[in-house]
Coordinates of C-alpha atoms and ligand atoms in Angstrom, one line a residue:
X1 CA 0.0 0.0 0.0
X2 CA 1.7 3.8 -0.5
X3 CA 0.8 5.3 3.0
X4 CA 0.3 9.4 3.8
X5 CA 1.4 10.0 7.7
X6 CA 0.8 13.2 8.0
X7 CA 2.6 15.1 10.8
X8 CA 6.3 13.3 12.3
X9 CA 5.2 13.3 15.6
X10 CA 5.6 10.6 17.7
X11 CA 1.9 9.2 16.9
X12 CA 3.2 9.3 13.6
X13 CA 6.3 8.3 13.5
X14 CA 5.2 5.1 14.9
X15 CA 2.9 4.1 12.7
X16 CA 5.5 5.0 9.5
X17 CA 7.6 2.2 11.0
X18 CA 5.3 -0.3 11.4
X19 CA 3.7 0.0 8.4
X20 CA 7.3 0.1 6.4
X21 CA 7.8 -3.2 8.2
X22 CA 4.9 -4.6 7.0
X23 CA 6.1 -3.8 3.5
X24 CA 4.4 -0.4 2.7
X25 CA 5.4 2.4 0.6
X26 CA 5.5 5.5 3.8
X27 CA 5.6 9.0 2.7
X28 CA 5.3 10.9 6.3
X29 CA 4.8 15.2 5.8
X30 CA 5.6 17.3 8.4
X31 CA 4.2 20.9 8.4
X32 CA 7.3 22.0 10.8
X33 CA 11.1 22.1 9.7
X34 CA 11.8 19.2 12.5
X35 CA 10.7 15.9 13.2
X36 CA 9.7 15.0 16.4
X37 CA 6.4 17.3 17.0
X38 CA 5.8 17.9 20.5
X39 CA 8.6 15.9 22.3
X40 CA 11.5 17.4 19.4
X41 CA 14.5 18.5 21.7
X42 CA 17.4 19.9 19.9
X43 CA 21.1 20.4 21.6
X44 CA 22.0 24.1 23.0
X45 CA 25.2 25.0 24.7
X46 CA 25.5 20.8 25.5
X47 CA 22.1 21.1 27.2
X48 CA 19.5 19.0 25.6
X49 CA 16.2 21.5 25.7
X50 CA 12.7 20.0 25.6
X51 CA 11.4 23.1 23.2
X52 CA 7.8 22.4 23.7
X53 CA 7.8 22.0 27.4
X54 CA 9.0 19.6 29.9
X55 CA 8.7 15.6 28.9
X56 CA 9.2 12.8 31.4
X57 CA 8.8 9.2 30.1
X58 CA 6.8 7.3 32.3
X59 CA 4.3 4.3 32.0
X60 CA 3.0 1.4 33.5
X61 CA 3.3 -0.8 30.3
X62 CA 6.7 -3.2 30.4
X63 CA 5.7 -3.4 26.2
X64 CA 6.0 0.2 25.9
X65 CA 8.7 0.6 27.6
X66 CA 10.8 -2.0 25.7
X67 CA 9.1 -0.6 22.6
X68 CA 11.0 2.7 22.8
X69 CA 14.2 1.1 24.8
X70 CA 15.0 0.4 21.1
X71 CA 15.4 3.5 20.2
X72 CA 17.2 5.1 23.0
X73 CA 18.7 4.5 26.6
X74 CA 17.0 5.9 29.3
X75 CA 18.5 7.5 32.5
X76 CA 16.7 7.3 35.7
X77 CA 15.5 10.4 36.0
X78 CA 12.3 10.6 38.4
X79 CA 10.4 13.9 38.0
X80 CA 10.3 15.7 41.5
X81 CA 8.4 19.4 40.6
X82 CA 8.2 21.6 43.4
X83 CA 6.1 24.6 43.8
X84 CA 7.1 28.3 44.8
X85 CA 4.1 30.5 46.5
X86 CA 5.2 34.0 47.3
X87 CA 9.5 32.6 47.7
X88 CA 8.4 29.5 49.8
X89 CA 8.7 26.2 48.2
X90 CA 6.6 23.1 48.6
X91 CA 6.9 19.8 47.3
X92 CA 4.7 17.9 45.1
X93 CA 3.0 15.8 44.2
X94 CA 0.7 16.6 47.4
X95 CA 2.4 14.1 50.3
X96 CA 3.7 14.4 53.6
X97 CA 6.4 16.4 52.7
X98 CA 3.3 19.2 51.5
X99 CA 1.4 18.8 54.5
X100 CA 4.6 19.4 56.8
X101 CA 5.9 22.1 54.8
X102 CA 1.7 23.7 54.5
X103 CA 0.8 22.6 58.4
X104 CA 4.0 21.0 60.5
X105 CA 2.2 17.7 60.7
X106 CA 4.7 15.0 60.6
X107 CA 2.7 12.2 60.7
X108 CA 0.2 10.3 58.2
X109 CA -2.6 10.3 61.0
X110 CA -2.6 14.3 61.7
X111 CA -2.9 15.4 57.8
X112 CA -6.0 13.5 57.5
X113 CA -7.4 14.8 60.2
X114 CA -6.3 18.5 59.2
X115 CA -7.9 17.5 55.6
X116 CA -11.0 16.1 57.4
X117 CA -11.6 19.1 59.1
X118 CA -10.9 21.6 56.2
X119 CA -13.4 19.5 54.0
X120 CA -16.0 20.0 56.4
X121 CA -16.6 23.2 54.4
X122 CA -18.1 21.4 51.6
X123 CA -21.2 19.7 54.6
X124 CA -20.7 16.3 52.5
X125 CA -21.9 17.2 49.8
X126 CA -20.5 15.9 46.0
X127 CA -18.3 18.3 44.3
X128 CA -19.6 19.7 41.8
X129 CA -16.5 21.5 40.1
X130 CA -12.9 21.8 40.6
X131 CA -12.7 24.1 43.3
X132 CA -14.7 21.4 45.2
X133 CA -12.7 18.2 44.1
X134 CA -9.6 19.9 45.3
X135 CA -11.2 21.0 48.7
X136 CA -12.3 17.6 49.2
X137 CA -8.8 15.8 48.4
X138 CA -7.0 18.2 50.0
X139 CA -8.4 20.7 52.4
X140 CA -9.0 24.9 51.8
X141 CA -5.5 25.5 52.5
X142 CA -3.8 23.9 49.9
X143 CA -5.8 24.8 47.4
X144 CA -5.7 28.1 47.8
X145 CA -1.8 27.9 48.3
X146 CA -1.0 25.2 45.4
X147 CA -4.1 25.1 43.1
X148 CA -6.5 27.7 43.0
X149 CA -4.3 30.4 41.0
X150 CA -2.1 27.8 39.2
X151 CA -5.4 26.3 37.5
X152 CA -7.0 29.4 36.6
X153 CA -4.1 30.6 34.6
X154 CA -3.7 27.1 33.0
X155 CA -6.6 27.1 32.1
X156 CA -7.7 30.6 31.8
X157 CA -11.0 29.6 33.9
X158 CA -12.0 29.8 37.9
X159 CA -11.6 26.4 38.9
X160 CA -15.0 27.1 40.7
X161 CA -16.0 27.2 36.6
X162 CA -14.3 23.6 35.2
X163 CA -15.1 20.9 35.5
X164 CA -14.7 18.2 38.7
X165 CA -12.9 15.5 36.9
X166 CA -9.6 17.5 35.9
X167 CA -7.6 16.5 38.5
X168 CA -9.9 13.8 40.1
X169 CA -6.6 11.7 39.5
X170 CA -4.8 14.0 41.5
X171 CA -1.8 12.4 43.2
X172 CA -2.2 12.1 47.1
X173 CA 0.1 10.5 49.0
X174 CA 0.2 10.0 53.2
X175 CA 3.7 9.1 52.8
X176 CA 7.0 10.9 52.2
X177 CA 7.5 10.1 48.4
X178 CA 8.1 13.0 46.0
X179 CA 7.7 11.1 43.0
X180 CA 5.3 12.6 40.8
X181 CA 4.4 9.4 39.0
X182 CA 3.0 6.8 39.8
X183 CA 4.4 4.4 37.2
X184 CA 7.1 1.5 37.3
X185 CA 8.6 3.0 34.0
X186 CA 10.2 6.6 33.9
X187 CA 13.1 8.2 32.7
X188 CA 14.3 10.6 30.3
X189 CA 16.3 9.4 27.1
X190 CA 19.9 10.3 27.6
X191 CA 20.7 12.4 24.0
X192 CA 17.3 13.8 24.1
X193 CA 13.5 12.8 22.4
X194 CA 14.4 13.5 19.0
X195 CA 16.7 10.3 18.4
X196 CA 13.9 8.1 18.8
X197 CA 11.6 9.8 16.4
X198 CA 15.1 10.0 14.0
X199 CA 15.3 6.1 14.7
X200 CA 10.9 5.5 14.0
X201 CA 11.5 7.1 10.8
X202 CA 15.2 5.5 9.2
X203 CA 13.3 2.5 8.9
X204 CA 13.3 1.5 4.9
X205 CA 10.8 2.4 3.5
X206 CA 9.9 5.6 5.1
X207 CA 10.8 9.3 3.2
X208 CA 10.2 12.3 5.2
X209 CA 9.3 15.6 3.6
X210 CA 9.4 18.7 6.1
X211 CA 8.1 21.8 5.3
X212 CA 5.1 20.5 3.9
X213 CA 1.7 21.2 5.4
X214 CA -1.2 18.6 3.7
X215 CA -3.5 21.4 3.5
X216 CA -1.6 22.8 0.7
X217 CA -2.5 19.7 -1.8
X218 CA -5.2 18.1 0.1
X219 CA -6.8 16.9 -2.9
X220 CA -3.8 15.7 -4.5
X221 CA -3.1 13.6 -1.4
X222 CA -6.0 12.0 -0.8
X223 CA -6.4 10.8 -4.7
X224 CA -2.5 9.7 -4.5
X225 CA -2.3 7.7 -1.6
X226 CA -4.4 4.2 -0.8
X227 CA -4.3 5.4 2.9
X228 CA -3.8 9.1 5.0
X229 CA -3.0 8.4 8.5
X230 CA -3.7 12.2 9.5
X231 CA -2.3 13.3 12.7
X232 CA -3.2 17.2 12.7
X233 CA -6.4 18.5 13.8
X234 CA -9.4 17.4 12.8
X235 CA -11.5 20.3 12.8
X236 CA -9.2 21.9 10.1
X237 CA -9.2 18.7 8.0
X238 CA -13.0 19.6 7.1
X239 CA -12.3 23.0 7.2
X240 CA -14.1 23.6 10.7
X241 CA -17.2 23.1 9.0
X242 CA -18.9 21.8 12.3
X243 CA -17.4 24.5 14.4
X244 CA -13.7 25.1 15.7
X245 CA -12.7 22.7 18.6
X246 CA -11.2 24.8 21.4
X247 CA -7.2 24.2 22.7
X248 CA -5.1 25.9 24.9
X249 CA -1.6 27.4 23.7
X250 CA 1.7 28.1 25.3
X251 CA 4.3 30.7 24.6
X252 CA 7.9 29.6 25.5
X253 CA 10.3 31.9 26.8
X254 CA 14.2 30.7 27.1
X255 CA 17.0 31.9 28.1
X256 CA 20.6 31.0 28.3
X257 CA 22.0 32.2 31.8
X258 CA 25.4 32.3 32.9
X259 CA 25.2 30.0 35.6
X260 CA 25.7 26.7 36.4
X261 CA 22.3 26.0 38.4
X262 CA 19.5 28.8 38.5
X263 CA 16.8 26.8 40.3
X264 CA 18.0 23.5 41.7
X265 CA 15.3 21.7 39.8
X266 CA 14.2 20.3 36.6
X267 CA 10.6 22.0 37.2
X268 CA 9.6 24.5 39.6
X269 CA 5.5 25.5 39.2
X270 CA 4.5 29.3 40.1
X271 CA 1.3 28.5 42.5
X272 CA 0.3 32.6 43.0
X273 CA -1.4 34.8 40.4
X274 CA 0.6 37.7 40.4
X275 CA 3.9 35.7 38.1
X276 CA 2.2 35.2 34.7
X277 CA 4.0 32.0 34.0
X278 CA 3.0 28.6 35.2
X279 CA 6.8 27.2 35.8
X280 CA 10.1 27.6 34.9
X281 CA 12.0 24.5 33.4
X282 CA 15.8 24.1 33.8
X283 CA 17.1 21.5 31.4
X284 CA 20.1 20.4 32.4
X285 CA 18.3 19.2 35.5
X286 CA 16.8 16.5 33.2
X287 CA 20.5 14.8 32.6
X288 CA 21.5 15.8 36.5
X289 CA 23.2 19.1 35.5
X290 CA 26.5 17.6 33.8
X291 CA 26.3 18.7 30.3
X292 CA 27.5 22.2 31.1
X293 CA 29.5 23.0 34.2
X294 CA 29.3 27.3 33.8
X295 CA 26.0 28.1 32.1
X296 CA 22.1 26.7 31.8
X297 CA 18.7 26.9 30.1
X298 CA 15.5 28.2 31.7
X299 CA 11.9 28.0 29.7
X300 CA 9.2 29.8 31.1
X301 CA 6.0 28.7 30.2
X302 CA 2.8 30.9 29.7
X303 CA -0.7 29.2 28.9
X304 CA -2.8 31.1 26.4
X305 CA -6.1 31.0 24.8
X306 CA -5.8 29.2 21.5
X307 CA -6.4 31.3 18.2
X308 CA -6.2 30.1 14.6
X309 CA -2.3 30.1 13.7
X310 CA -1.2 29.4 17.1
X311 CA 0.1 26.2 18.2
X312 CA -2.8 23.6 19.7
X313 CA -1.3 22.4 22.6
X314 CA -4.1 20.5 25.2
X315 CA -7.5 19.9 23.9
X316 CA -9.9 21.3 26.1
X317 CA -12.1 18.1 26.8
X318 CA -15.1 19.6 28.1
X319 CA -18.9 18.4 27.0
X320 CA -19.3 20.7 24.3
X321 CA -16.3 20.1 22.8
X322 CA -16.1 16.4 23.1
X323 CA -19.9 16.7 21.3
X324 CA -18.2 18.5 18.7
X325 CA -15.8 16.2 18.5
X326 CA -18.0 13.1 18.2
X327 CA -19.4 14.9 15.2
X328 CA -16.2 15.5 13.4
X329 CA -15.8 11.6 14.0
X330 CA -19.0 10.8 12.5
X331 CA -18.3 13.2 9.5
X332 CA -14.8 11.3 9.1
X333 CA -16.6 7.9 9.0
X334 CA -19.3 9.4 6.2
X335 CA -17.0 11.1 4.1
X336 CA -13.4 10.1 4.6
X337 CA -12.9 6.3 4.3
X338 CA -9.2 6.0 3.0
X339 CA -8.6 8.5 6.1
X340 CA -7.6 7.4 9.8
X341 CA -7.1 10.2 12.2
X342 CA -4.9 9.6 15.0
X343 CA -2.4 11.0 17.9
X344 CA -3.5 13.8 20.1
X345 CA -5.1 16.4 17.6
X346 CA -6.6 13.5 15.2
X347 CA -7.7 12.0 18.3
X348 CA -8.6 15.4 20.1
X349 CA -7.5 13.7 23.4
X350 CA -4.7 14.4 25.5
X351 CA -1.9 11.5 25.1
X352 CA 0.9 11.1 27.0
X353 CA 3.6 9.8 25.0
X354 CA 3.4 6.2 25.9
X355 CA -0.3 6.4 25.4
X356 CA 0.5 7.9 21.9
X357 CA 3.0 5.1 21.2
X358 CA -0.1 2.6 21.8
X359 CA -2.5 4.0 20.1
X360 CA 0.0 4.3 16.9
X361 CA 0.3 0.0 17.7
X362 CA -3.1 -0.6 18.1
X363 CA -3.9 0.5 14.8
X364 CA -1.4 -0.3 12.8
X365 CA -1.9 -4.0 12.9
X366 CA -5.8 -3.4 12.6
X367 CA -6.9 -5.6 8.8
X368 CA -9.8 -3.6 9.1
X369 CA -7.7 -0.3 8.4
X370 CA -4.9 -1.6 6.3
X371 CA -6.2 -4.0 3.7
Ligands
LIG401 P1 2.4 15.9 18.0 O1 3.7 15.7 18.7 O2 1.7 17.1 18.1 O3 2.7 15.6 16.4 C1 1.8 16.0 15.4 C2 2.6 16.6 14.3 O4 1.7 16.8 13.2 C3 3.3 17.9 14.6 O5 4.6 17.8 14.4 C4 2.6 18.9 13.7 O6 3.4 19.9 13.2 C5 2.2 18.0 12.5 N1 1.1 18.5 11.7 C6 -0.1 19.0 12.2 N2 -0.9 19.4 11.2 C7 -0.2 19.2 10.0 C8 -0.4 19.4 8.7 N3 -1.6 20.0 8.2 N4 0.5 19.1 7.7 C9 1.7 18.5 8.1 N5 2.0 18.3 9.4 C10 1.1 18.6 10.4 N6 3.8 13.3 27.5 C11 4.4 12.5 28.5 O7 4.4 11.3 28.4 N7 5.2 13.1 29.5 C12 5.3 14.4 29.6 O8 6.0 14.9 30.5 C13 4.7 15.3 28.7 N8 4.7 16.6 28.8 C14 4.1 17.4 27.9 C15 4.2 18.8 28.0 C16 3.6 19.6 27.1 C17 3.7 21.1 27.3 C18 2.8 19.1 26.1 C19 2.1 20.0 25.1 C20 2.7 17.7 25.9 C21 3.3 16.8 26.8 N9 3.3 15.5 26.7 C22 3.9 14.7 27.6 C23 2.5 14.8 25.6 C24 3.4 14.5 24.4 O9 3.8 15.7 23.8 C25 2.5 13.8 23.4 O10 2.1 12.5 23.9 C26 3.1 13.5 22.0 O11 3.7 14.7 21.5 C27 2.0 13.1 21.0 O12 2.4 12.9 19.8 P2 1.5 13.1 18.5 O13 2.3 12.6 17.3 O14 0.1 12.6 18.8 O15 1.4 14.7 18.4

């Protein structure tokens, strides 16, 4: 079959590979000048910087993990954010640590009980929205220390105004464990992201044209190729003739500092409302500060609305987009049958990357799809 991926993201690159090895013909486009989409990382002054934000590899599955081992070695780098309120730090995930540094409890038994009581505020009742969910997890104080201001400029929303389930998966921990993740699998690959996306795509087979957005020959794409795996966003593939699916954006800001440590951390979040950015990311924290002795590399990060031309970062998965959504995927089933949409904008879903990875195998092998 001669295969369309559109987009060399990791989604993407994925199912290029497979596919060559099955013994398809892969073209794969990429609208960008680099591979890689969202998890590229590109050397700077020896410092290997994640230019779309901060990306930790971490997953419960031993196949995915051995999956991308192929592609690159891993160091064992556990993420470990912290957050800074007004100059005084706290750690996170939200553990014993937090509620000694918040309260001066020191033991598992006294932080429930100072939870228990804060809670009280909400008389038993369900919550309702996110202010609630986080008052019921974790008590008034902490969420107006650690989450109330942080979540309304991610989001650009009150938390009293989103919904519940946002962080209903919100780590809690009544021990002293600052790992933010939960998984058995996590790491960072030494060299960077972008060598295992380099290594998806050398497979025989593949070619890679970048520079090239599909929208430019749509038509001449879809009559060329037996299949389009499209990876962009689906709204903008029929021309947002349903409606425009909403997103939030980022701006990145980095700097090269003369140095050698400016924060001690890989990740510190800004909690209060007054800083405009979310966090700061120090990059050489991800490969434990050896790649350059004198200087570093900070990124500060600053959520935005999503306009047209901007880059789509995190759908926004509320009810009425989700409807939308549901309609674009009917519209795809009616009128777009050589065309599979995938990874996190075809999919309108927020994947982390080993989720992406298994979505990519669990349709490339699909008869149904590829025949
Ligand atoms: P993408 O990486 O977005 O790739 C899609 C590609 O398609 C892009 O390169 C785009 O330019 C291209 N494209 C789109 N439209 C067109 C077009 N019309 N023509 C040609 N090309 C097109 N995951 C984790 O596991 N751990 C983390 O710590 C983590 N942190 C993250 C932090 C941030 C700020 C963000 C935004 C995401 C994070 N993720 C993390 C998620 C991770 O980035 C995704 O899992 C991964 O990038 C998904 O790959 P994808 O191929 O689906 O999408």
């Amino acid at each position: 079959m001669k295969i369309l991926v559109v987009g060399a993201g990791l989604f993407g690159a994925v199912v290029a590979r497979e596919r060559a090895l099955a013994g398809d013909s892969v073209t794969v486009i990429e609208k960008r000048p680099h591979i890689a989409g969202n998890i590229y990382t590109e050397p700077v002054a020896g410092i290997q910087v994640h230019r779309y934000g901060a990306h930790i590899f971490h997953t419960k599955s031993q196949r995915i993990w051995n999956y991308v081992q192929q592609f690159a070695e891993f160091n064992r780098y556990t993420n470990e954010p912290i957050a800074n309120y007004h100059g005084k730090i706290y750690n996170l995930p939200f553990n014993m640590n937090t509620f000694y540094e918040m309260w001066g409890v020191t033991t598992p038994a006294q932080a429930q009980a100072k939870i228990a009581e804060q809670r009280q505020i909400l008389a038993g009742k369900t919550p309702r929205n996110l202010e609630e969910q986080a008052i019921s997890l974790v008590g008034t104080d902490i969420y107006q220390t650690l989450i109330k201001d942080y979540t309304a400029k991610q989001w650009g929303r009150a938390p009293k105004e989103l919904p519940a389930f946002i962080i209903r998966r919100l780590p809690v921990r009544f021990t002293y464990d600052n790992n933010y993740f939960d998984d058995p699998y996590q790491g960072i690959p030494i060299g960077g992201y972008t060598q295992i996306v380099e290594g998806m795509l050398a497979q025989p087979g593949i070619t890679v044209a970048l520079n090239t957005d599909f929208f430019e020959k749509k038509a001449q794409y879809l009559h060329d190729f037996d299949r389009v795996v499209f990876t962009g966003m689906i709204d903008q593939f029929f021309d947002y003739s349903l409606g425009t699916l909403a997103y939030r954006s980022l701006r990145f800001e980095t700097e090269l500092v003369d140095i050698p440590n400016y924060q001690g951390n890989a990740v510190v979040n800004y909690t209060d409302a007054q800083t405009p950015f979310t966090r700061i990311i120090e990059h050489k924290h991800f490969e434990f500060g050896t790649s350059n002795r004198h200087q570093t590399i900070i990124t500060k990060e600053y959520p935005m609305t999503w306009e047209k031309g901007l880059e789509p970062y995190y759908p926004v998965n509320d009810q009425q987009n989700d409807a939308l959504f549901q309609q674009y995927r009917h519209l795809a089933t009616q009128t777009a049958a050589t065309v599979i949409f995938g990874g996190r904008l075809g999919a309108y879903r927020y994947y982390n990357m080993d989720q992406a990875i298994a979505a990519a195998l669990q349709i490339v092998y699909n008869k149904d799809l590829f025949h």
